[in-house]
Amino acid sequence: MSTNDTRIYLASGSPRRREILEQLGLHLERIHADIDETVRPGEDAVAYTERLAREKAEAGWRVVSSCGLPERPLLAADTTVTQDGEIFGKPENADDARRMLRAFSGRSHQAITSVAVRDGGRLLVKTSVTDVFFKPLSDAEIERYIDSGEPFDKAGAYGIQGKAGVFIEHIEGSYTGVMGLPVHETALLLAEFGFELP
């Protein structure tokens, strides 16, 4: 692949990941890659996130191969949130979102994003871990946020780039990692496959 080729496959439906990659000058083709996201017994959050990113990349690559699409790098990612050893995925309903937001209120948790890139016989993974510190949340703030509908497609029931930004006192790590695609780690990975960014 030439270094000026900016086309990649994206095995993710996340508009946030698409936006970040497009801001880096990449041209994306979405690949649908469904996997089982069940946490395995004894699996910690980093191992879980890295496994899902790898499995999404492999599933996406199988789609590319089976459809006879041109070979080019495929990127997949997974984000999860963890606190006190518990993994917080996307909330199942309002009660689940409420439980998560109350757990984070006035405390820190970690947002973990693993990025995988697959091309030919190579699959490489990098992981970003960010400490996120929430202010104490009132019940009214939690209810207004749930009523906005924003929590329901996001790990940990919040999006740092949306209305929940007002909940966050500070972070230690990667802002884009909390969004779902850490730019620094992603650029390092893509450089391994011949991309020159920005």
Backbone as a ProteinNet text record, in pm:
[ID]
protein_1_A
[PRIMARY]
MSTNDTRIYLASGSPRRREILEQLGLHLERIHADIDETVRPGEDAVAYTERLAREKAEAGWRVVSSCGLPERPLLAADTTVTQDGEIFGKPENADDARRMLRAFSGRSHQAITSVAVRDGGRLLVKTSVTDVFFKPLSDAEIERYIDSGEPFDKAGAYGIQGKAGVFIEHIEGSYTGVMGLPVHETALLLAEFGFELP
[TERTIARY]
83.9	0	87.5	53.2	129.5	92.5	187.9	164	60.8	27.9	-72.9	-212.4	-225.9	-357.3	-421.9	-536.3	-599.4	-726.6	-744.9	-868	-849.5	-945.6	-946	-1089.4	-1101.2	-1230.6	-1248.2	-1371.1	-1403.1	-1509	-1471.1	-1565.5	-1629.8	-1707.1	-1775.2	-1886.1	-1996.9	-2106.3	-2104.3	-2001	-1995.1	-1973.8	-2066.1	-2044	-1925.8	-1896.1	-1782.5	-1650.7	-1638.4	-1515.5	-1500.6	-1610.4	-1606	-1559.4	-1615.5	-1580.9	-1432.8	-1380.2	-1238.8	-1149.1	-1178.8	-1095.9	-1103.3	-1221.6	-1234	-1158	-1155.3	-1077	-927.7	-884.4	-744.9	-715.9	-818.6	-799.8	-818.8	-877.1	-897.2	-1032.2	-1037.9	-1161.3	-1207.4	-1330.7	-1377.2	-1482.4	-1476.6	-1586.1	-1628.3	-1754.2	-1806.5	-1824.6	-1776.5	-1793.2	-1872.3	-1976.3	-2058.8	-1992.8	-1965.1	-1896.1	-1957.8	-2051.5	-2115.6	-2039.1	-2021	-1958.2	-2035.5	-2008.7	-2064.7	-1980.4	-2042.8	-1968.7	-1980.4	-2016	-2028.2	-1891.8	-1888.4	-1765	-1739.2	-1616.3	-1580	-1547.2	-1570.8	-1540.7	-1394.9	-1374.4	-1239.3	-1169.6	-1238.7	-1176.7	-1179.7	-1062.9	-1063.1	-1094.8	-1112	-1162.4	-1065.9	-935.5	-839.8	-837.9	-831.2	-831.7	-960.2	-1071.9	-1201.6	-1204.9	-1162	-1166.6	-1072.3	-952.8	-858.3	-910.8	-972.3	-1027.8	-1138.2	-1227.7	-1337.5	-1285.4	-1187.1	-1131	-1070.5	-996.8	-939.6	-1049.3	-1151	-1257.7	-1337.5	-1359.4	-1428.3	-1344.6	-1213.2	-1125.4	-1124.2	-1118.8	-1119.3	-1252.5	-1363.1	-1495	-1508.8	-1460.2	-1465	-1380.5	-1263.2	-1174.2	-1236.2	-1309.6	-1379.1	-1483.1	-1549.9	-1647	-1575.6	-1464.3	-1386.5	-1346.7	-1294.9	-1249.1	-1364.1	-1474.4	-1585.3	-1656.8	-1651.5	-1717.2	-1622.8	-1499.3	-1404.2	-1366.1	-1369.4	-1335.9	-1184.2	-1140.6	-995.9	-932.5	-812.6	-743.9	-689.5	-728.7	-671.6	-692	-619.5	-630.8	-773.5	-806.2	-936.5	-915.6	-989.9	-978.7	-1105.5	-1086.4	-1197.1	-1157.7	-1257.1	-1227.8	-1337.7	-1302.2	-1401.5	-1371.6	-1478.8	-1466.4	-1549.2	-1492.2	-1568.6	-1530	-1610.4	-1587.5	-1580.3	-1490.1	-1475.3	-1454.7	-1503.1	-1485.5	-1488	-1388.3	-1380.1	-1391.3	-1333.8	-1333.2	-1458	-1561.1	-1684.6	-1677.2	-1723.3	-1727.9	-1866.6	-1871.2	-1996.5	-2007.5	-2098.3	-2120.5	-2226.1	-2296.9	-2407.5	-2526.8	-2596.9	-2709.1	-2823.4	-2885.8	-2996.7	-3125.8	-3138.3	-3260.1	-3229.8	-3333.8	-3314.7	-3264.7	-3316.1	-3271.1	-3122.6	-3077.7	-2937.1	-2850.4	-2895.6	-2822.7	-2814.7	-2924.2	-2930	-2829	-2822.7	-2728.7	-2584.4	-2552.1	-2415.3	-2378.8	-2465.5	-2435.9	-2423.5	-2504.5	-2492.4	-2359.9	-2315.1	-2186.4	-2070.9	-2080.7	-1971.6	-1976.3	-2092.2	-2112	-2010.1	-1934.4	-1838.4	-1716.3	-1696.7	-1585.9	-1516.4	-1408.3	-1339.5	-1370.1	-1356.6	-1363.7	-1267.1	-1253.8	-1164	-1242.9	-1208.5	-1260.2	-1147	-1174.3	-1072	-1115.2	-1028.3	-1054.8	-937.1	-966.4	-866.2	-895.1	-788.7	-797.8	-720	-780.6	-715.1	-712.8	-600.4	-590.9	-546.5	-619.3	-594.7	-567.2	-464.7	-434.4	-351.2	-398.9	-326.4	-310.8	-187.9	-164.4	-135.7	-141.3	-105.3	-228.4	-229.7	-331.5	-260.1	-265.9	-199.8	-303.9	-278.3	-372.9	-299.2	-360.6	-312.3	-429.8	-400.7	-506.2	-476.8	-582.1	-576.4	-660.2	-603.7	-675.1	-676.4	-795.4	-810.1	-889.9	-839.4	-913.4	-1006.8	-1134.1	-1237.1	-1295.1	-1298.9	-1344.6	-1475.7	-1583.2	-1715.4	-1735.6	-1806.6	-1853.3	-1967.9	-2004.5	-2124.7	-2247.9	-2331.2	-2449.9	-2575.2	-2663.8	-2793.1	-2886.1	-2989.2	-3088.4	-3151.4	-3174.1	-3235.6	-3145.5	-3014.8	-2921	-2921.8	-2921.8	-2923.4	-3052	-3164.4	-3292.5	-3300.1	-3251.6	-3252.2	-3165.7	-3051	-2960.6	-3023.1	-3084.6	-3151.9	-3265	-3340.2	-3451	-3402.8	-3276.6	-3222.1	-3203.8	-3199.4	-3178.9	-3033.8	-2945.1	-2804.4	-2732.7	-2768.6	-2687.7	-2696.4	-2796.5	-2833.6	-2748.3	-2665.9	-2580	-2432.9	-2406.9	-2270.6	-2227.8	-2106.5	-2051.3	-2047.5	-2094	-2095.7	-2209.3	-2295.8	-2417.1	-2389.1	-2274.2	-2251.1	-2156.6	-2165.3	-2073.2	-2000.9	-1869.5	-1791.1	-1809.9	-1837.7	-1849	-1989.4	-2080.9	-2218.7	-2254.8	-2381.2	-2432.5	-2360.3	-2310.9	-2243.9	-2108.3	-2062.1	-1937.3	-1941	-2060.5	-2071.3	-2051.1	-2059.6	-2040.7	-1892.6	-1806.2	-1666.9	-1577.6	-1522.9	-1434.4	-1300.7	-1244.1	-1120.8	-1095.3	-1001.3	-958.8	-807	-756.5	-612.6	-594.4	-558.6	-545	-591.1	-663.6	-699.7	-847.1	-874.5	-1013	-1076.6	-1003.2	-1060.1	-1071.5	-988.9	-1003.2	-1134.6	-1175.8	-1304.5	-1417.7	-1398.4	-1498.6	-1516.4	-1408.5	-1419.7	-1310.2	-1216.4	-1105.2	-987.4	-889.2	-775.9	-689.1	-678	-609.7	-462.6	-395.5	-251.6	-223.5	-291.7	-269.9	-312.3	-419.7	-467.3	-364.1	-306.8	-205.5	-81	-41.4	73.7	47.1	-73.2	-108.7	-108.1	-174.4	-183.8	-47.2	44.8	180.8	247.9	212.3	268.2	221.6	113.3	58.4	80.9	173.6	213.3	144.1	57.2	-11.4	76.2	74.2	144.3	39.7	20.3	-80.5	-13.5	-65.4	-185.9	-155.2
-119.2	0	124.3	222.3	346.3	429.7	510.9	589.1	699.4	732.8	836.5	777.3	646.5	582.4	597.3	664.1	694	613.2	506	427	313.2	302.3	189.2	140.4	19.1	-32.7	-2.5	27.8	53.1	-45.9	-135	-234.4	-177.5	-71.3	-5.5	81.3	84.6	172	304.1	327.4	446.4	572.4	668.1	794.8	872.2	853	923.2	871.7	741.7	686.6	731.9	729.3	774.6	920	1003.6	1146	1166.9	1096.4	1111.6	1068.3	955.5	906.4	998.3	1051.2	1144.1	1273.3	1316.7	1435.9	1412.6	1287.4	1253.5	1241.3	1258.7	1255.5	1119	1024.5	890.5	879.2	791.7	763.2	623.2	614.6	493.7	420.6	288.6	203.7	118	131.3	61.5	-87	-169.8	-315.3	-359.8	-437.8	-485.7	-609.7	-603.7	-715	-737.3	-828.6	-860.9	-970.2	-953.7	-1057	-1069.1	-1175.2	-1194.9	-1112.7	-1018.3	-930	-970.5	-1094.3	-1142.4	-1142.7	-1093.3	-1096.4	-1239.5	-1284.4	-1419.2	-1419.9	-1532.4	-1540.2	-1505.3	-1416.8	-1379	-1281.3	-1233.8	-1144.6	-1000.6	-936.5	-797.6	-705.1	-577.1	-483.9	-465.9	-461	-443	-566.6	-684.2	-808.2	-819.8	-783.9	-789	-694.7	-572.4	-472.4	-510	-558	-599.4	-720.2	-813.7	-931	-890.3	-802.9	-762.8	-686	-599.6	-527.1	-625.3	-724.7	-827	-904.6	-946.8	-1027.9	-948.1	-820.6	-735.8	-721.9	-704.9	-692.6	-822.2	-935.5	-1064.2	-1087.1	-1053.8	-1070.7	-980.5	-857.2	-766.2	-813.9	-869.8	-918.1	-1037.2	-1120.7	-1231.7	-1180.7	-1070.1	-1010	-958.3	-887.4	-836.7	-951.6	-1059.3	-1174.1	-1244	-1268.4	-1344.4	-1266.8	-1134.6	-1051	-1016.1	-1062.3	-1035.5	-888.9	-816.9	-674.6	-655.7	-541.6	-516.4	-519.8	-573.5	-577.3	-439.6	-392.2	-270.2	-280.1	-203.1	-217.4	-197.1	-275	-266.7	-231	-131.6	-87.1	-123.1	-174.1	-202.8	-151.2	-125.7	-75.3	-118.4	-117.4	-144.4	-55.7	-1.7	82.8	24.8	22	-16.4	75	70.7	151.4	56	84.2	-4.2	77.1	21.5	80.9	-31.8	-34.3	-135.7	-277.9	-300.6	-433.9	-470.2	-385.4	-413.7	-351	-424.3	-373.1	-317.9	-193.9	-126.9	-115.1	-189.9	-178.7	-74.6	-92.3	-2.5	-37.5	61.6	32	-37.7	-130.8	-205.3	-124.6	-34.2	45.1	163.4	242.8	362.4	327.5	219.7	181.2	146.2	78.8	41.6	166.6	260.4	386.6	462.8	464.3	532.7	470.6	337.9	266.3	304	309.3	341.8	484.1	578.3	718.8	743.7	676.2	689.7	632.5	524.4	465.1	561.2	636.7	726	859.5	893.7	1023.7	1049.6	1158.7	1197.7	1108.3	1021.4	925.8	918.3	845.2	821.6	681.1	665	533.5	536.8	425.9	419.6	391.6	467.2	440.9	377.5	260.7	183.6	164.3	202.6	177	102.6	-9.9	-85.1	-68.8	-48.6	-32.1	-146.2	-210.2	-318.4	-282.9	-310.2	-294.2	-427.1	-471.1	-599.9	-574.1	-636.6	-628.5	-751	-829.5	-950.4	-1040.1	-1079.9	-1170.6	-1100.9	-968.8	-895.4	-839.3	-848.9	-785.2	-726.3	-594	-525.3	-452.7	-445.5	-383.7	-287.3	-172	-78.6	-38.2	-8.2	21.9	152.5	230.1	355.1	339.6	378	374.2	516	567.4	704.7	705.7	777.8	798.4	917.1	895.5	998.4	1029.4	1157.6	1200.5	1277.6	1220.7	1283.7	1371.4	1481.9	1559	1482.1	1514.9	1455.1	1494	1395.1	1418.9	1414.1	1508.8	1505.4	1410.3	1363.6	1279.2	1352.7	1482.6	1560.7	1565.3	1580.9	1582.9	1448.6	1341.1	1208	1188	1228.1	1208.4	1291.1	1415.3	1498.4	1436.1	1381.2	1321.1	1195.4	1112.2	992.6	1032.3	1136	1182.2	1232.8	1275.9	1324.3	1211.4	1086.2	971.3	943.6	1030.3	1017.9	895	847	739.1	603.2	579.2	441.2	368.7	438	366.6	382.3	410.2	441.3	357.3	305.4	232.3	323.7	271.6	351	450.7	451.4	535.5	684.7	721.1	864.3	884.4	1004.3	1044.1	1170.9	1168.4	1283.4	1402.3	1374.5	1481	1540.6	1488.9	1536.6	1610	1596.4	1667.6	1627.2	1503.7	1457.3	1522.9	1599.4	1673	1759.9	1806.7	1892.9	1813.6	1680.6	1597.9	1576	1600.3	1555.5	1667.4	1648.5	1748.7	1752.3	1636	1628.1	1483.1	1467.8	1333.9	1326.8	1205.3	1180.4	1074.5	1120.4	1028.6	1092.7	1016.7	1057.5	1094.1	1220.1	1263.2	1182.1	1166.6	1091.4	942.8	894.7	756.8	735.1	834.4	824.9	834.1	911.9	920.8	787.6	708.4	579	546.2	641.2	612.8	704.5	654.2	738.1	771.5	900.4	943.1	904.5	923.5	894.7	747.7	658.9	514.9	471.8	530.3	496	535.1	654.7	699.1	611	570	480.1	347.3	293.9	168.1	181.8	285.2	302.1	326	389.4	407.5	273.5	172.6	38.9	-22.5	31.3	-19.6	76.6	171.6	256.1	391	422.4	552.4	661	777.2	892.6	995.2	1012.8	1105	1214.9	1336.6	1379.2	1399.4
0	0	0	-82.6	-85.2	36.4	80.2	200.1	177.4	50.2	28	8.1	23	16.5	154	158.4	287.7	308.1	231.9	242.8	343	434.5	526.5	544.3	595	637.4	786.5	823.1	963.2	1007.7	1099.4	1152.2	1278.4	1260.6	1371.6	1315.9	1387.2	1348.7	1423	1503.3	1587.9	1505.2	1512.7	1442	1498.2	1626.2	1686.2	1629.4	1613.2	1554.4	1409.1	1335	1195.8	1188.4	1274.3	1273.4	1303.2	1403.7	1440	1323.9	1262	1151.8	1030.4	1003.8	891	917.3	1044.5	1079	1056.7	1063.5	1037.2	887.4	805	660.4	597.5	671.3	617.9	546.9	448.3	375.6	413.9	463.2	529.5	448.8	459.2	413.5	531.9	568.8	686.2	656.6	747.9	739.8	862.4	840.5	951.9	1012.9	1144.4	1211.3	1348.4	1356.6	1484.4	1557	1687.6	1769.8	1901.1	1974	2107.5	2205.5	2274.8	2364.4	2510.9	2536.8	2674.4	2743.7	2865.9	2944.2	2989.7	2976.3	3019.5	3169	3236.7	3380.2	3407.9	3504.5	3544.4	3452.3	3349.6	3251.7	3303.5	3309	3353.7	3236.3	3267	3166.1	3049	3076.7	2966.9	2877	2938	2858.4	2777.4	2837.9	2770.6	2650.6	2670.8	2564.1	2450.3	2484	2379.4	2302.1	2372.8	2303.3	2206.1	2251.1	2162.3	2041.8	2060.2	1945.7	1845	1895.2	1805.3	1732.8	1808.4	1747.8	1645.5	1672	1573.8	1446.9	1465.4	1349	1267.7	1335.2	1264.1	1193.3	1260.6	1199.8	1077.4	1089.4	975.6	860.8	892.7	788	714	786.7	721.7	622.7	657.1	564.6	440	460.3	346.5	254.1	311.8	232.9	163.2	236	177.3	68	74.8	-26.7	-142	-133.1	-240.4	-253.2	-141.1	-144.4	-153.9	-205.3	-213.6	-75	-67.4	61.8	95.3	212.3	270.2	420.6	499.7	645.3	695.4	798.6	863.4	1009.5	1055.4	1194.1	1270	1390.7	1482	1619.4	1702.7	1837.2	1932.7	2060.4	2162.9	2282.9	2341.3	2459.4	2572.5	2690.5	2808	2923.5	3025.3	3144.9	3263.1	3356	3471	3598.4	3707.5	3840.2	3942.1	4027.8	4134.1	4077.8	3960.5	3901	3823.8	3828.2	3754	3615.8	3515.3	3378.9	3350.9	3303.2	3270	3118.4	3058.8	2914.9	2885.7	2775.3	2743.1	2832	2883.4	2973.2	2900.5	2970.3	2910.8	2911.6	3008.9	3022.1	3113.4	3144.1	3226.7	3366.3	3425.7	3559.7	3559.8	3454.6	3443.9	3426.1	3344	3326.5	3457.6	3531.2	3660.6	3757.4	3760.1	3847.9	3815	3687	3646.3	3685.1	3653.2	3681.2	3831.1	3910.1	4055.8	4105.8	4044.9	4083.9	4055.4	3945.1	3906.8	3981.1	4036.4	4100.8	4212.1	4198.3	4300.8	4310.3	4210.7	4215.2	4079	4074.8	3947.6	3896.7	3767	3703.7	3585.7	3518.4	3403.7	3275.8	3171.3	3036.9	2956.8	2901.9	2831.6	2686.6	2594.5	2452.9	2392.6	2329.2	2254.1	2105.7	2028.9	1884.2	1820	1720.7	1647.4	1499.5	1434.4	1288.8	1230.2	1128.1	1061.4	914.6	862	718.9	683.4	586.8	551.1	672.1	700.8	812.6	943.7	945.4	1067.3	1137	1270.8	1353	1473.7	1486.6	1597	1681.3	1813.4	1906.2	1998.5	2022.6	2124.2	2212	2338.2	2436	2508.3	2526.7	2602.8	2728.9	2843.5	2970.5	3027.8	3054.4	3103.2	3232.8	3332.3	3456.8	3438.6	3468.4	3453.2	3590.8	3625.7	3757.8	3743.6	3798.9	3796.2	3919.7	3901.2	4015.5	4082.1	4205.1	4264.7	4182.9	4150.5	4069.3	4155	4134.2	4202	4127.4	4196	4129	4011.7	4026.5	3918.8	3795.9	3817.1	3703.6	3631.5	3708.7	3648.9	3568.1	3623.5	3553.9	3426.1	3430.7	3309.6	3201.5	3243.1	3145	3084.3	3165.9	3114.7	3019.9	3056.8	2971.6	2837	2828.9	2701.1	2599.9	2650	2562.2	2528.4	2571.4	2532.4	2589.3	2710.3	2770.1	2701.4	2618.8	2588.9	2485.5	2409.7	2315	2351.3	2480.3	2520.8	2641.4	2634.6	2749.1	2870.1	2984.5	3105.5	3112.1	3012.4	3010.1	2998.9	2939.9	2917.7	2800.3	2741.6	2636	2677.6	2682	2727.1	2633.7	2505.5	2406.5	2400	2480.8	2479.2	2607.1	2645	2762.7	2891.1	2898.3	3019.9	3041.4	2944.1	2964	3089	3127.2	3246.9	3376.2	3368.9	3488.5	3520.6	3424.5	3436.2	3486.6	3606.4	3665.6	3592.9	3569.4	3490.7	3450.8	3358.6	3318.8	3325.3	3337.7	3328.1	3221.4	3101.5	2989.4	2861.3	2779.1	2643.5	2633.5	2596.6	2575.3	2462.2	2350.6	2238.1	2271.1	2363.6	2410	2481.8	2563	2630.9	2529.1	2423.3	2316.4	2243.2	2237.6	2172.1	2072.7	2051	1959.5	1993.7	2069.3	2108.5	1987.4	1956.1	1834.4	1836.4	1948.9	1955.2	1925.6	1996.1	1976.4	1835.9	1785.8	1651.4	1546.3	1560.1	1464.1	1469.7	1590.9	1602.3	1532.3	1551.7	1487.1	1335.8	1285.9	1140.9	1077.2	1151.1	1099.5	1072.8	1154.3	1134.3	1001.7	947.2	821.3	705.1	723.8	614.5	603	697.2	691	752.8	689.6	743.7	784.1	914.9	965.8	1046.7	1044.2	970.8	823.6
[MASK]
++++++++++++++++++++++++++++++++++++++++++++++++++++++++++++++++++++++++++++++++++++++++++++++++++++++++++++++++++++++++++++++++++++++++++++++++++++++++++++++++++++++++++++++++++++++++++++++++++++++

